[in-house]
PDB file of C-alpha atoms in Angstrom:
ATOM      1  CA  GLN A   1     -12.593  12.449  30.889  1.00 86.00           C
ATOM      2  CA  VAL A   2     -10.777  10.626  28.381  1.00 93.00           C
ATOM      3  CA  GLN A   3      -6.926   9.317  28.973  1.00 96.00           C
ATOM      4  CA  LEU A   4      -4.809   7.833  25.762  1.00 97.00           C
ATOM      5  CA  VAL A   5      -1.873   5.165  26.098  1.00 95.00           C
ATOM      6  CA  GLU A   6       0.784   4.967  23.894  1.00 95.00           C
ATOM      7  CA  SER A   7       3.285   2.039  23.147  1.00 95.00           C
ATOM      8  CA  GLY A   8       5.789   1.389  20.466  1.00 96.00           C
ATOM      9  CA  GLY A   9       8.278   3.762  20.324  1.00 95.00           C
ATOM     10  CA  GLY A  10      11.796   2.873  20.299  1.00 97.00           C
ATOM     11  CA  LEU A  11      15.154   3.095  18.665  1.00 98.00           C
ATOM     12  CA  VAL A  12      15.861   1.564  15.092  1.00 98.00           C
ATOM     13  CA  GLN A  13      18.466   2.329  11.988  1.00 98.00           C
ATOM     14  CA  THR A  14      17.934   4.058   9.234  1.00 98.00           C
ATOM     15  CA  GLY A  15      15.303   2.187   6.485  1.00 98.00           C
ATOM     16  CA  GLY A  16      13.639   0.566  10.007  1.00 98.00           C
ATOM     17  CA  SER A  17      10.044   0.650  10.875  1.00 98.00           C
ATOM     18  CA  LEU A  18       8.258   1.015  13.870  1.00 98.00           C
ATOM     19  CA  ARG A  19       4.302   0.877  14.402  1.00 98.00           C
ATOM     20  CA  LEU A  20       2.617   3.090  17.463  1.00 98.00           C
ATOM     21  CA  SER A  21      -0.307   2.494  18.818  1.00 98.00           C
ATOM     22  CA  CYS A  22      -2.892   4.602  20.670  1.00 98.00           C
ATOM     23  CA  GLN A  23      -5.617   3.599  23.046  1.00 97.00           C
ATOM     24  CA  ALA A  24      -8.052   5.823  24.186  1.00 96.00           C
ATOM     25  CA  SER A  25     -10.080   4.790  27.043  1.00 95.00           C
ATOM     26  CA  GLY A  26     -12.234   6.727  29.792  1.00 94.00           C
ATOM     27  CA  SER A  27     -15.874   8.384  29.400  1.00 91.00           C
ATOM     28  CA  ILE A  28     -16.098   8.891  25.882  1.00 91.00           C
ATOM     29  CA  PHE A  29     -18.802   9.911  24.046  1.00 91.00           C
ATOM     30  CA  ASP A  30     -17.509  10.067  20.768  1.00 90.00           C
ATOM     31  CA  MET A  31     -14.901  11.021  19.290  1.00 93.00           C
ATOM     32  CA  ASN A  32     -13.940  12.596  15.458  1.00 94.00           C
ATOM     33  CA  VAL A  33     -10.546  13.083  15.016  1.00 97.00           C
ATOM     34  CA  MET A  34      -7.360  10.677  16.258  1.00 97.00           C
ATOM     35  CA  GLY A  35      -3.921  11.500  15.418  1.00 98.00           C
ATOM     36  CA  TRP A  36      -0.431  11.769  15.860  1.00 98.00           C
ATOM     37  CA  TYR A  37       2.193  14.984  16.361  1.00 98.00           C
ATOM     38  CA  ARG A  38       5.584  15.065  16.803  1.00 98.00           C
ATOM     39  CA  GLN A  39       8.181  17.207  18.661  1.00 98.00           C
ATOM     40  CA  ALA A  40      11.956  16.855  18.294  1.00 96.00           C
ATOM     41  CA  PRO A  41      14.315  18.661  20.494  1.00 92.00           C
ATOM     42  CA  GLY A  42      14.171  22.389  19.577  1.00 94.00           C
ATOM     43  CA  LYS A  43      11.694  22.248  17.451  1.00 96.00           C
ATOM     44  CA  GLN A  44       7.489  22.936  17.299  1.00 96.00           C
ATOM     45  CA  ARG A  45       5.776  20.074  17.418  1.00 96.00           C
ATOM     46  CA  GLU A  46       4.032  19.457  14.340  1.00 97.00           C
ATOM     47  CA  LEU A  47       0.731  17.013  12.784  1.00 98.00           C
ATOM     48  CA  VAL A  48       2.299  14.097  11.584  1.00 98.00           C
ATOM     49  CA  ALA A  49      -1.109  12.455  10.253  1.00 98.00           C
ATOM     50  CA  ARG A  50      -5.023  12.439  11.692  1.00 98.00           C
ATOM     51  CA  ILE A  51      -7.535  10.428  10.924  1.00 98.00           C
ATOM     52  CA  THR A  52     -11.333  11.085  11.109  1.00 96.00           C
ATOM     53  CA  THR A  53     -13.965   8.454  12.307  1.00 94.00           C
ATOM     54  CA  GLY A  54     -15.078   7.859   8.228  1.00 93.00           C
ATOM     55  CA  GLY A  55     -11.323   7.088   7.656  1.00 95.00           C
ATOM     56  CA  SER A  56      -9.951  10.207   5.766  1.00 97.00           C
ATOM     57  CA  THR A  57      -6.577  10.735   6.130  1.00 98.00           C
ATOM     58  CA  ASN A  58      -4.156  14.010   6.130  1.00 98.00           C
ATOM     59  CA  TYR A  59      -0.190  13.710   6.314  1.00 98.00           C
ATOM     60  CA  ALA A  60       2.846  15.599   6.962  1.00 98.00           C
ATOM     61  CA  ASP A  61       4.357  16.363   3.215  1.00 98.00           C
ATOM     62  CA  SER A  62       7.898  14.848   4.907  1.00 97.00           C
ATOM     63  CA  VAL A  63       6.239  11.103   5.948  1.00 98.00           C
ATOM     64  CA  LYS A  64       3.310  11.040   3.030  1.00 98.00           C
ATOM     65  CA  GLY A  65       4.747   7.348   1.040  1.00 98.00           C
ATOM     66  CA  ARG A  66       6.388   6.354   4.475  1.00 98.00           C
ATOM     67  CA  PHE A  67       3.980   6.701   7.142  1.00 98.00           C
ATOM     68  CA  THR A  68       0.020   5.547   7.714  1.00 98.00           C
ATOM     69  CA  ILE A  69      -2.005   6.013   9.787  1.00 98.00           C
ATOM     70  CA  SER A  70      -5.291   3.467  10.739  1.00 98.00           C
ATOM     71  CA  ARG A  71      -7.721   3.305  13.240  1.00 97.00           C
ATOM     72  CA  ASP A  72     -10.261   0.626  15.109  1.00 95.00           C
ATOM     73  CA  ASN A  73     -13.183   2.243  16.106  1.00 92.00           C
ATOM     74  CA  THR A  74     -14.420  -0.445  17.765  1.00 92.00           C
ATOM     75  CA  ASN A  75     -11.588  -0.606  20.088  1.00 93.00           C
ATOM     76  CA  SER A  76     -10.656   3.412  20.183  1.00 94.00           C
ATOM     77  CA  THR A  77      -7.509   2.939  19.002  1.00 97.00           C
ATOM     78  CA  VAL A  78      -5.240   4.924  16.268  1.00 98.00           C
ATOM     79  CA  TYR A  79      -2.053   3.329  14.507  1.00 98.00           C
ATOM     80  CA  LEU A  80       0.886   4.883  12.566  1.00 98.00           C
ATOM     81  CA  GLN A  81       3.218   2.640  10.753  1.00 98.00           C
ATOM     82  CA  MET A  82       6.135   4.114  10.191  1.00 98.00           C
ATOM     83  CA  ASN A  83       8.435   2.759   7.298  1.00 98.00           C
ATOM     84  CA  SER A  84      11.557   3.878   5.789  1.00 98.00           C
ATOM     85  CA  LEU A  85      12.568   5.741   8.677  1.00 98.00           C
ATOM     86  CA  LYS A  86      14.899   9.023   8.747  1.00 98.00           C
ATOM     87  CA  PRO A  87      17.161  10.463  11.377  1.00 97.00           C
ATOM     88  CA  GLU A  88      14.910  13.365  11.110  1.00 96.00           C
ATOM     89  CA  ASP A  89      12.354  11.423  12.008  1.00 98.00           C
ATOM     90  CA  THR A  90      13.840  11.365  15.969  1.00 98.00           C
ATOM     91  CA  ALA A  91      11.105  13.305  17.733  1.00 98.00           C
ATOM     92  CA  VAL A  92       8.821  12.191  20.565  1.00 98.00           C
ATOM     93  CA  TYR A  93       5.311  11.337  19.244  1.00 98.00           C
ATOM     94  CA  TYR A  94       2.356  12.140  20.882  1.00 98.00           C
ATOM     95  CA  CYS A  95      -1.322  10.853  20.090  1.00 98.00           C
ATOM     96  CA  TYR A  96      -4.106  13.167  20.416  1.00 98.00           C
ATOM     97  CA  CYS A  97      -7.996  12.597  19.844  1.00 97.00           C
ATOM     98  CA  ASN A  98     -11.110  15.229  19.658  1.00 97.00           C
ATOM     99  CA  ALA A  99     -13.949  13.397  22.142  1.00 94.00           C
ATOM    100  CA  ARG A 100     -16.847  14.668  23.624  1.00 94.00           C
ATOM    101  CA  ALA A 101     -16.497  13.039  27.335  1.00 92.00           C
ATOM    102  CA  LEU A 102     -19.335  12.150  28.771  1.00 91.00           C
ATOM    103  CA  GLY A 103     -21.406  14.422  30.904  1.00 86.00           C
ATOM    104  CA  GLU A 104     -19.804  17.104  28.560  1.00 87.00           C
ATOM    105  CA  ILE A 105     -21.083  16.397  25.328  1.00 88.00           C
ATOM    106  CA  LYS A 106     -22.019  19.721  23.377  1.00 91.00           C
ATOM    107  CA  THR A 107     -18.319  20.196  23.397  1.00 92.00           C
ATOM    108  CA  TYR A 108     -15.190  18.597  21.636  1.00 94.00           C
ATOM    109  CA  ARG A 109     -12.011  18.970  23.524  1.00 95.00           C
ATOM    110  CA  THR A 110      -8.556  17.777  22.476  1.00 96.00           C
ATOM    111  CA  TYR A 111      -6.833  15.341  24.758  1.00 96.00           C
ATOM    112  CA  TRP A 112      -3.462  14.003  24.653  1.00 97.00           C
ATOM    113  CA  GLY A 113      -1.270  11.157  25.253  1.00 97.00           C
ATOM    114  CA  GLN A 114       2.087  11.347  27.207  1.00 96.00           C
ATOM    115  CA  GLY A 115       4.185  10.902  24.377  1.00 97.00           C
ATOM    116  CA  THR A 116       7.008   7.941  23.136  1.00 97.00           C
ATOM    117  CA  GLN A 117      10.081   8.507  22.140  1.00 98.00           C
ATOM    118  CA  VAL A 118      10.857   7.548  18.565  1.00 98.00           C
ATOM    119  CA  THR A 119      14.899   7.660  17.846  1.00 98.00           C
ATOM    120  CA  VAL A 120      16.449   6.973  14.079  1.00 98.00           C
ATOM    121  CA  SER A 121      20.192   6.206  14.257  1.00 97.00           C
ATOM    122  CA  SER A 122      22.097   6.847  11.088  1.00 92.00           C
TER     123      SER A 122
END
């Protein structure tokens, strides 16, 4: 199986920055997409950003120009640099990846991290 461990959340003031990290480990055959979702209280989980193995990226409109996703394929780690944070960015941020596990290489599955809280105070 594949495990994802996130770090880097916390409390920051409006306009501040945070950097989230997420490292995948376990019986990984390969991963294609890694990325971040977030869920605010009372709202549905939404995609924040995603990045492919080749480096292609997609962002939610609400974070374009403020957030940057990057990836270290050697260390199976994805990062989310968040700048100019706003109170509406407050949410639990979940890392995910689409991966094939050893012993199950015909099937890509989605794996999730445990989530990390980001709180932006006004």
